CSV table of C-alpha atoms in Angstrom, one decimal:
chain,number,residue,atom,x,y,z
C,1,UNK,CA,17.2,17.4,21.0
C,2,UNK,CA,19.0,18.8,17.9
C,3,UNK,CA,22.3,20.6,18.1
C,4,UNK,CA,22.0,23.4,15.6
C,5,UNK,CA,25.5,24.7,16.0
C,6,UNK,CA,26.3,28.2,14.7
C,7,UNK,CA,23.8,29.1,12.0
C,8,UNK,CA,24.8,30.9,8.9
C,9,UNK,CA,24.8,34.8,9.1
C,10,UNK,CA,23.0,35.2,5.8
C,11,UNK,CA,21.4,31.8,5.3
C,12,UNK,CA,20.8,29.9,2.2
C,13,UNK,CA,17.4,29.8,0.6
C,14,UNK,CA,15.4,29.6,-2.6
C,15,UNK,CA,13.3,32.2,-4.3
C,16,UNK,CA,10.6,29.6,-5.0
C,17,UNK,CA,8.9,27.0,-2.9
C,18,UNK,CA,5.7,25.0,-2.8
C,19,UNK,CA,3.8,27.1,-0.3
C,20,UNK,CA,3.6,30.3,-2.2
C,21,UNK,CA,5.2,32.5,0.5
C,22,UNK,CA,8.6,34.1,0.3
C,23,UNK,CA,11.2,32.1,2.1
C,24,UNK,CA,12.7,35.2,3.7
C,25,UNK,CA,9.4,36.0,5.2
C,26,UNK,CA,8.7,32.5,6.3
C,27,UNK,CA,12.0,32.5,8.2
C,28,UNK,CA,11.4,35.9,9.8
C,29,UNK,CA,10.2,36.9,13.3
C,30,UNK,CA,7.5,38.9,11.6
C,31,UNK,CA,6.0,35.7,10.2
C,32,UNK,CA,6.5,33.8,13.4
C,33,UNK,CA,4.7,36.4,15.4
C,34,UNK,CA,1.8,37.0,12.9
C,35,UNK,CA,1.6,33.7,10.9
C,36,UNK,CA,-0.7,32.8,8.1
C,37,UNK,CA,-1.9,29.3,7.2
C,38,UNK,CA,0.6,27.2,5.1
C,39,UNK,CA,-0.4,24.6,2.5
C,40,UNK,CA,1.7,22.6,0.1
C,41,UNK,CA,0.3,23.1,-3.4
C,42,UNK,CA,-1.9,20.3,-4.7
C,43,UNK,CA,-1.6,17.9,-1.8
C,44,UNK,CA,-5.2,18.2,-0.4
C,45,UNK,CA,-6.6,18.5,-3.9
C,46,UNK,CA,-4.9,15.3,-5.1
C,47,UNK,CA,-6.0,13.3,-2.0
C,48,UNK,CA,-9.6,14.2,-1.6
C,49,UNK,CA,-10.5,10.7,-0.5
C,50,UNK,CA,-8.2,10.9,2.5
C,51,UNK,CA,-9.5,14.3,3.7
C,52,UNK,CA,-13.1,13.1,3.1
C,53,UNK,CA,-12.4,10.2,5.4
C,54,UNK,CA,-10.9,12.5,8.0
C,55,UNK,CA,-14.0,14.6,8.1
C,56,UNK,CA,-15.9,11.6,9.4
C,57,UNK,CA,-13.6,11.1,12.3
C,58,UNK,CA,-14.9,11.8,15.8
C,59,UNK,CA,-11.6,12.5,17.5
C,60,UNK,CA,-7.9,12.6,16.8
C,61,UNK,CA,-7.4,8.9,17.4
C,62,UNK,CA,-9.9,8.0,14.7
C,63,UNK,CA,-8.4,10.5,12.3
C,64,UNK,CA,-4.9,9.2,13.0
C,65,UNK,CA,-6.1,5.6,12.3
C,66,UNK,CA,-7.6,6.7,9.0
C,67,UNK,CA,-4.4,8.5,8.0
C,68,UNK,CA,-2.3,5.5,9.0
C,69,UNK,CA,-4.4,3.1,6.9
C,70,UNK,CA,-4.3,5.5,3.9
C,71,UNK,CA,-0.5,5.8,4.0
C,72,UNK,CA,-0.1,2.0,4.4
C,73,UNK,CA,-2.2,1.4,1.3
C,74,UNK,CA,-0.9,4.2,-0.9
C,75,UNK,CA,2.8,3.6,-0.2
C,76,UNK,CA,2.9,-0.1,0.8
C,77,UNK,CA,4.2,0.6,4.3
C,78,UNK,CA,3.1,-2.6,6.0
C,79,UNK,CA,5.9,-4.3,8.1
C,80,UNK,CA,6.8,-6.9,5.5
C,81,UNK,CA,7.1,-4.3,2.7
C,82,UNK,CA,9.2,-2.1,4.9
C,83,UNK,CA,11.7,-4.9,5.8
C,84,UNK,CA,15.0,-4.4,4.1
C,85,UNK,CA,15.8,-7.3,1.8
C,86,UNK,CA,12.8,-9.4,2.9
C,87,UNK,CA,12.1,-11.9,0.2
C,88,UNK,CA,14.6,-10.2,-2.1
C,89,UNK,CA,12.4,-7.1,-2.2
C,90,UNK,CA,13.9,-3.6,-2.1
C,91,UNK,CA,13.5,-1.6,1.1
C,92,UNK,CA,10.6,0.9,0.9
C,93,UNK,CA,11.3,4.1,2.6
C,94,UNK,CA,8.8,5.4,5.1
C,95,UNK,CA,8.1,8.7,6.8
C,96,UNK,CA,7.9,6.8,10.1
C,97,UNK,CA,11.5,5.7,9.7
C,98,UNK,CA,12.5,9.3,9.1
C,99,UNK,CA,10.8,10.5,12.2
C,100,UNK,CA,12.4,7.7,14.2
C,101,UNK,CA,15.8,8.4,12.8
C,102,UNK,CA,15.5,12.1,13.7
C,103,UNK,CA,14.5,11.1,17.2
C,104,UNK,CA,17.8,9.3,17.6
C,105,UNK,CA,20.0,11.8,15.8
C,106,UNK,CA,18.9,14.9,13.9
C,107,UNK,CA,22.2,14.9,12.0
C,108,UNK,CA,21.6,11.3,10.7
C,109,UNK,CA,20.8,10.6,7.0
C,110,UNK,CA,17.1,10.5,8.0
C,111,UNK,CA,17.6,14.0,9.4
C,112,UNK,CA,19.2,15.2,6.1
C,113,UNK,CA,16.1,13.9,4.2
C,114,UNK,CA,13.8,15.8,6.5
C,115,UNK,CA,15.8,19.0,6.2
C,116,UNK,CA,15.9,18.5,2.4
C,117,UNK,CA,12.1,18.3,2.4
C,118,UNK,CA,11.9,21.6,4.2
C,119,UNK,CA,14.3,23.1,1.7
C,120,UNK,CA,12.2,21.8,-1.2
C,121,UNK,CA,8.8,22.7,0.1
C,122,UNK,CA,9.5,25.9,2.1
C,123,UNK,CA,12.7,27.2,0.4
C,124,UNK,CA,14.6,27.2,3.7
C,125,UNK,CA,18.0,25.5,3.7
C,126,UNK,CA,19.6,24.1,6.8
C,127,UNK,CA,22.3,26.1,8.6
C,128,UNK,CA,23.7,23.0,10.3
C,129,UNK,CA,24.1,19.3,9.5
C,130,UNK,CA,27.1,17.7,11.1
C,131,UNK,CA,28.8,21.1,10.8
C,132,UNK,CA,28.1,24.7,10.3
C,133,UNK,CA,26.7,25.6,6.8
C,134,UNK,CA,27.4,29.1,5.7
C,135,UNK,CA,27.7,28.6,1.9
C,136,UNK,CA,27.3,25.9,-0.7
C,137,UNK,CA,31.1,25.6,-0.8
C,138,UNK,CA,31.2,24.2,2.7
C,139,UNK,CA,32.0,20.6,3.3
C,140,UNK,CA,29.0,20.3,5.6
C,141,UNK,CA,26.8,21.4,2.7
C,142,UNK,CA,28.2,18.7,0.4
C,143,UNK,CA,27.7,16.1,3.0
C,144,UNK,CA,24.1,17.2,3.6
C,145,UNK,CA,23.3,17.1,-0.1
C,146,UNK,CA,24.7,13.7,-0.5
C,147,UNK,CA,22.7,12.3,2.4
C,148,UNK,CA,19.4,14.1,1.6
C,149,UNK,CA,19.5,12.5,-1.9
C,150,UNK,CA,20.4,9.0,-0.8
C,151,UNK,CA,18.6,6.4,-3.0
C,152,UNK,CA,17.8,4.5,0.2
C,153,UNK,CA,15.2,7.0,1.1
C,154,UNK,CA,14.0,8.2,-2.3
C,155,UNK,CA,12.6,5.0,-3.7
C,156,UNK,CA,9.1,5.4,-2.4
C,157,UNK,CA,8.0,9.0,-3.0
C,158,UNK,CA,9.3,10.0,0.4
C,159,UNK,CA,8.8,13.7,0.0
C,160,UNK,CA,5.2,13.1,-1.1
C,161,UNK,CA,4.8,11.1,2.1
C,162,UNK,CA,6.1,14.0,4.1
C,163,UNK,CA,3.7,16.4,2.2
C,164,UNK,CA,0.8,14.3,3.3
C,165,UNK,CA,2.1,14.1,6.9
C,166,UNK,CA,2.4,17.9,7.0
C,167,UNK,CA,-1.1,18.4,5.7
C,168,UNK,CA,-2.6,15.8,8.0
C,169,UNK,CA,-0.8,17.4,10.9
C,170,UNK,CA,-2.1,20.8,10.0
C,171,UNK,CA,-5.7,19.4,9.6
C,172,UNK,CA,-5.4,17.7,13.0
C,173,UNK,CA,-4.2,20.9,14.7
C,174,UNK,CA,-7.1,22.9,13.4
C,175,UNK,CA,-9.7,20.2,14.0
C,176,UNK,CA,-8.8,18.5,17.2
C,177,UNK,CA,-5.4,19.3,18.8
C,178,UNK,CA,-5.3,23.1,19.0
C,179,UNK,CA,-8.6,24.4,17.5
C,180,UNK,CA,-8.7,28.2,17.2
C,181,UNK,CA,-5.1,28.7,18.3
C,182,UNK,CA,-2.3,30.3,16.3
C,183,UNK,CA,0.7,29.4,18.5
C,184,UNK,CA,1.9,26.9,21.1
C,185,UNK,CA,4.5,27.7,23.8
C,186,UNK,CA,7.4,25.2,23.5
C,187,UNK,CA,10.8,24.8,25.1
C,188,UNK,CA,14.3,23.8,24.0
C,189,UNK,CA,17.3,22.9,26.2
C,190,UNK,CA,20.7,24.3,25.4
C,191,UNK,CA,24.1,24.7,27.1
C,192,UNK,CA,24.9,28.2,25.8
C,193,UNK,CA,23.0,30.9,23.9
C,194,UNK,CA,26.2,31.4,22.0
C,195,UNK,CA,25.6,28.0,20.3
C,196,UNK,CA,23.1,30.0,18.1
C,197,UNK,CA,23.4,33.1,16.0
C,198,UNK,CA,22.0,35.9,18.1
C,199,UNK,CA,20.3,38.4,15.8
C,200,UNK,CA,19.2,40.8,18.5
C,201,UNK,CA,19.7,40.9,22.3
C,202,UNK,CA,16.7,42.7,23.7
C,203,UNK,CA,17.5,42.0,27.4
C,204,UNK,CA,19.7,39.7,29.5
C,205,UNK,CA,17.1,37.0,29.2
C,206,UNK,CA,15.5,37.8,25.8
C,207,UNK,CA,16.8,37.5,22.3
C,208,UNK,CA,16.1,36.9,18.7
C,209,UNK,CA,18.0,33.8,17.5
C,210,UNK,CA,18.2,31.8,14.3
C,211,UNK,CA,17.4,28.1,14.4
C,212,UNK,CA,17.9,25.4,11.8
C,213,UNK,CA,15.4,24.9,9.0
C,214,UNK,CA,13.8,22.0,11.0
C,215,UNK,CA,14.1,22.1,14.8
C,216,UNK,CA,12.9,20.1,17.8
C,217,UNK,CA,11.0,21.5,20.7
C,218,UNK,CA,9.2,20.0,23.6
C,219,UNK,CA,6.0,21.0,25.3
C,220,UNK,CA,7.4,20.0,28.7
C,221,UNK,CA,9.8,22.5,30.3
C,222,UNK,CA,11.2,19.8,32.7
C,223,UNK,CA,12.2,17.6,29.7
C,224,UNK,CA,13.9,20.6,28.0
C,225,UNK,CA,16.0,21.0,31.1
C,226,UNK,CA,17.5,17.5,30.5
C,227,UNK,CA,19.2,18.8,27.4
C,228,UNK,CA,21.0,21.8,28.8
C,229,UNK,CA,21.3,24.1,31.7
C,230,UNK,CA,19.5,26.9,29.9
C,231,UNK,CA,16.0,26.7,28.5
C,232,UNK,CA,14.7,28.6,25.5
C,233,UNK,CA,11.0,29.4,25.5
C,234,UNK,CA,9.3,30.3,22.2
C,235,UNK,CA,5.8,30.9,20.9
C,236,UNK,CA,5.9,28.6,17.8
C,237,UNK,CA,3.4,29.1,15.0
C,238,UNK,CA,1.2,26.0,14.7
C,239,UNK,CA,1.2,26.4,11.0
C,240,UNK,CA,4.9,25.5,11.1
C,241,UNK,CA,4.5,22.2,12.9
C,242,UNK,CA,5.3,19.0,10.9
C,243,UNK,CA,4.8,16.5,13.7
C,244,UNK,CA,3.9,16.4,17.4
C,245,UNK,CA,3.8,13.8,20.1
C,246,UNK,CA,0.4,12.0,19.9
C,247,UNK,CA,-0.4,12.8,16.3
C,248,UNK,CA,-0.2,9.1,15.3
C,249,UNK,CA,-1.0,5.9,17.1
C,250,UNK,CA,2.6,5.1,17.8
C,251,UNK,CA,5.3,5.8,20.3
C,252,UNK,CA,7.1,8.2,18.0
C,253,UNK,CA,8.4,11.3,20.0
C,254,UNK,CA,6.0,10.5,22.9
C,255,UNK,CA,8.8,10.1,25.5
C,256,UNK,CA,10.0,13.7,25.1
C,257,UNK,CA,6.7,15.2,24.1
C,258,UNK,CA,8.5,16.5,21.1
C,259,UNK,CA,7.4,18.9,18.3
C,260,UNK,CA,9.1,19.1,14.9
C,261,UNK,CA,8.7,22.6,13.5
C,262,UNK,CA,10.0,24.6,10.6
C,263,UNK,CA,12.7,26.9,11.8
C,264,UNK,CA,14.0,30.4,11.2
C,265,UNK,CA,14.3,33.5,13.4
C,266,UNK,CA,12.6,33.2,16.8
C,267,UNK,CA,12.1,35.6,19.6
C,268,UNK,CA,12.9,33.6,22.8
C,269,UNK,CA,13.2,34.0,26.5
C,270,UNK,CA,16.1,32.3,28.2
C,271,UNK,CA,15.8,30.8,31.7
C,272,UNK,CA,18.1,28.7,33.8
C,273,UNK,CA,17.3,25.1,34.9
């Protein structure tokens, strides 16, 4: 699970984004407790054939297979084309590799690209990447910017791939995974609440804390307990979920029943393992 470190007191964000909602509101407890649907401008409209195919699916497995085939065809993500240096061809970046890289280390270059996508699309900048980020003059910020813009990952419209992943995830949540639901209860293991910026302490075991712009949770409380002696419990808006275990026909994030969600300020309860 990701170590968010000590988030910035004020945060770094953008006044514009691609979802048409103020970044300050998106990051707030007010949004997280009363969310509205989020869509990245133009993605569904420019990929009508994909969403037309998805409407024919009878279950999540069929929808996932249709999405997988569409992404393989559109971005050339078959195994031979993904292989670095195979046949003298240039490596083609893939959203699958980013998710896998995040799973190993959220502070990896792959993690920086994912955090950069959140920054670009939602206007929320990270508050931790290999170090605390409090301003654009921080060394951690410079390192994050360098890694998020690495040419290794930006040679195959990688943010467009992530746009499609987000919209497919949201479609799947509404249609098959969590129909009619606005939130899902998720958990996160930590060693100390002081690892996070505490915005409000409502009781000994309840607080409002600030999480990174992209954050890992698990749907299994026992798994969360493997990552720390304290467990955060939060009601996470489903409209903020980018990926969840079982979304695609692969092993990605299945072992830890992980969810990747857009971060911000969350009201949490704190329990002991």
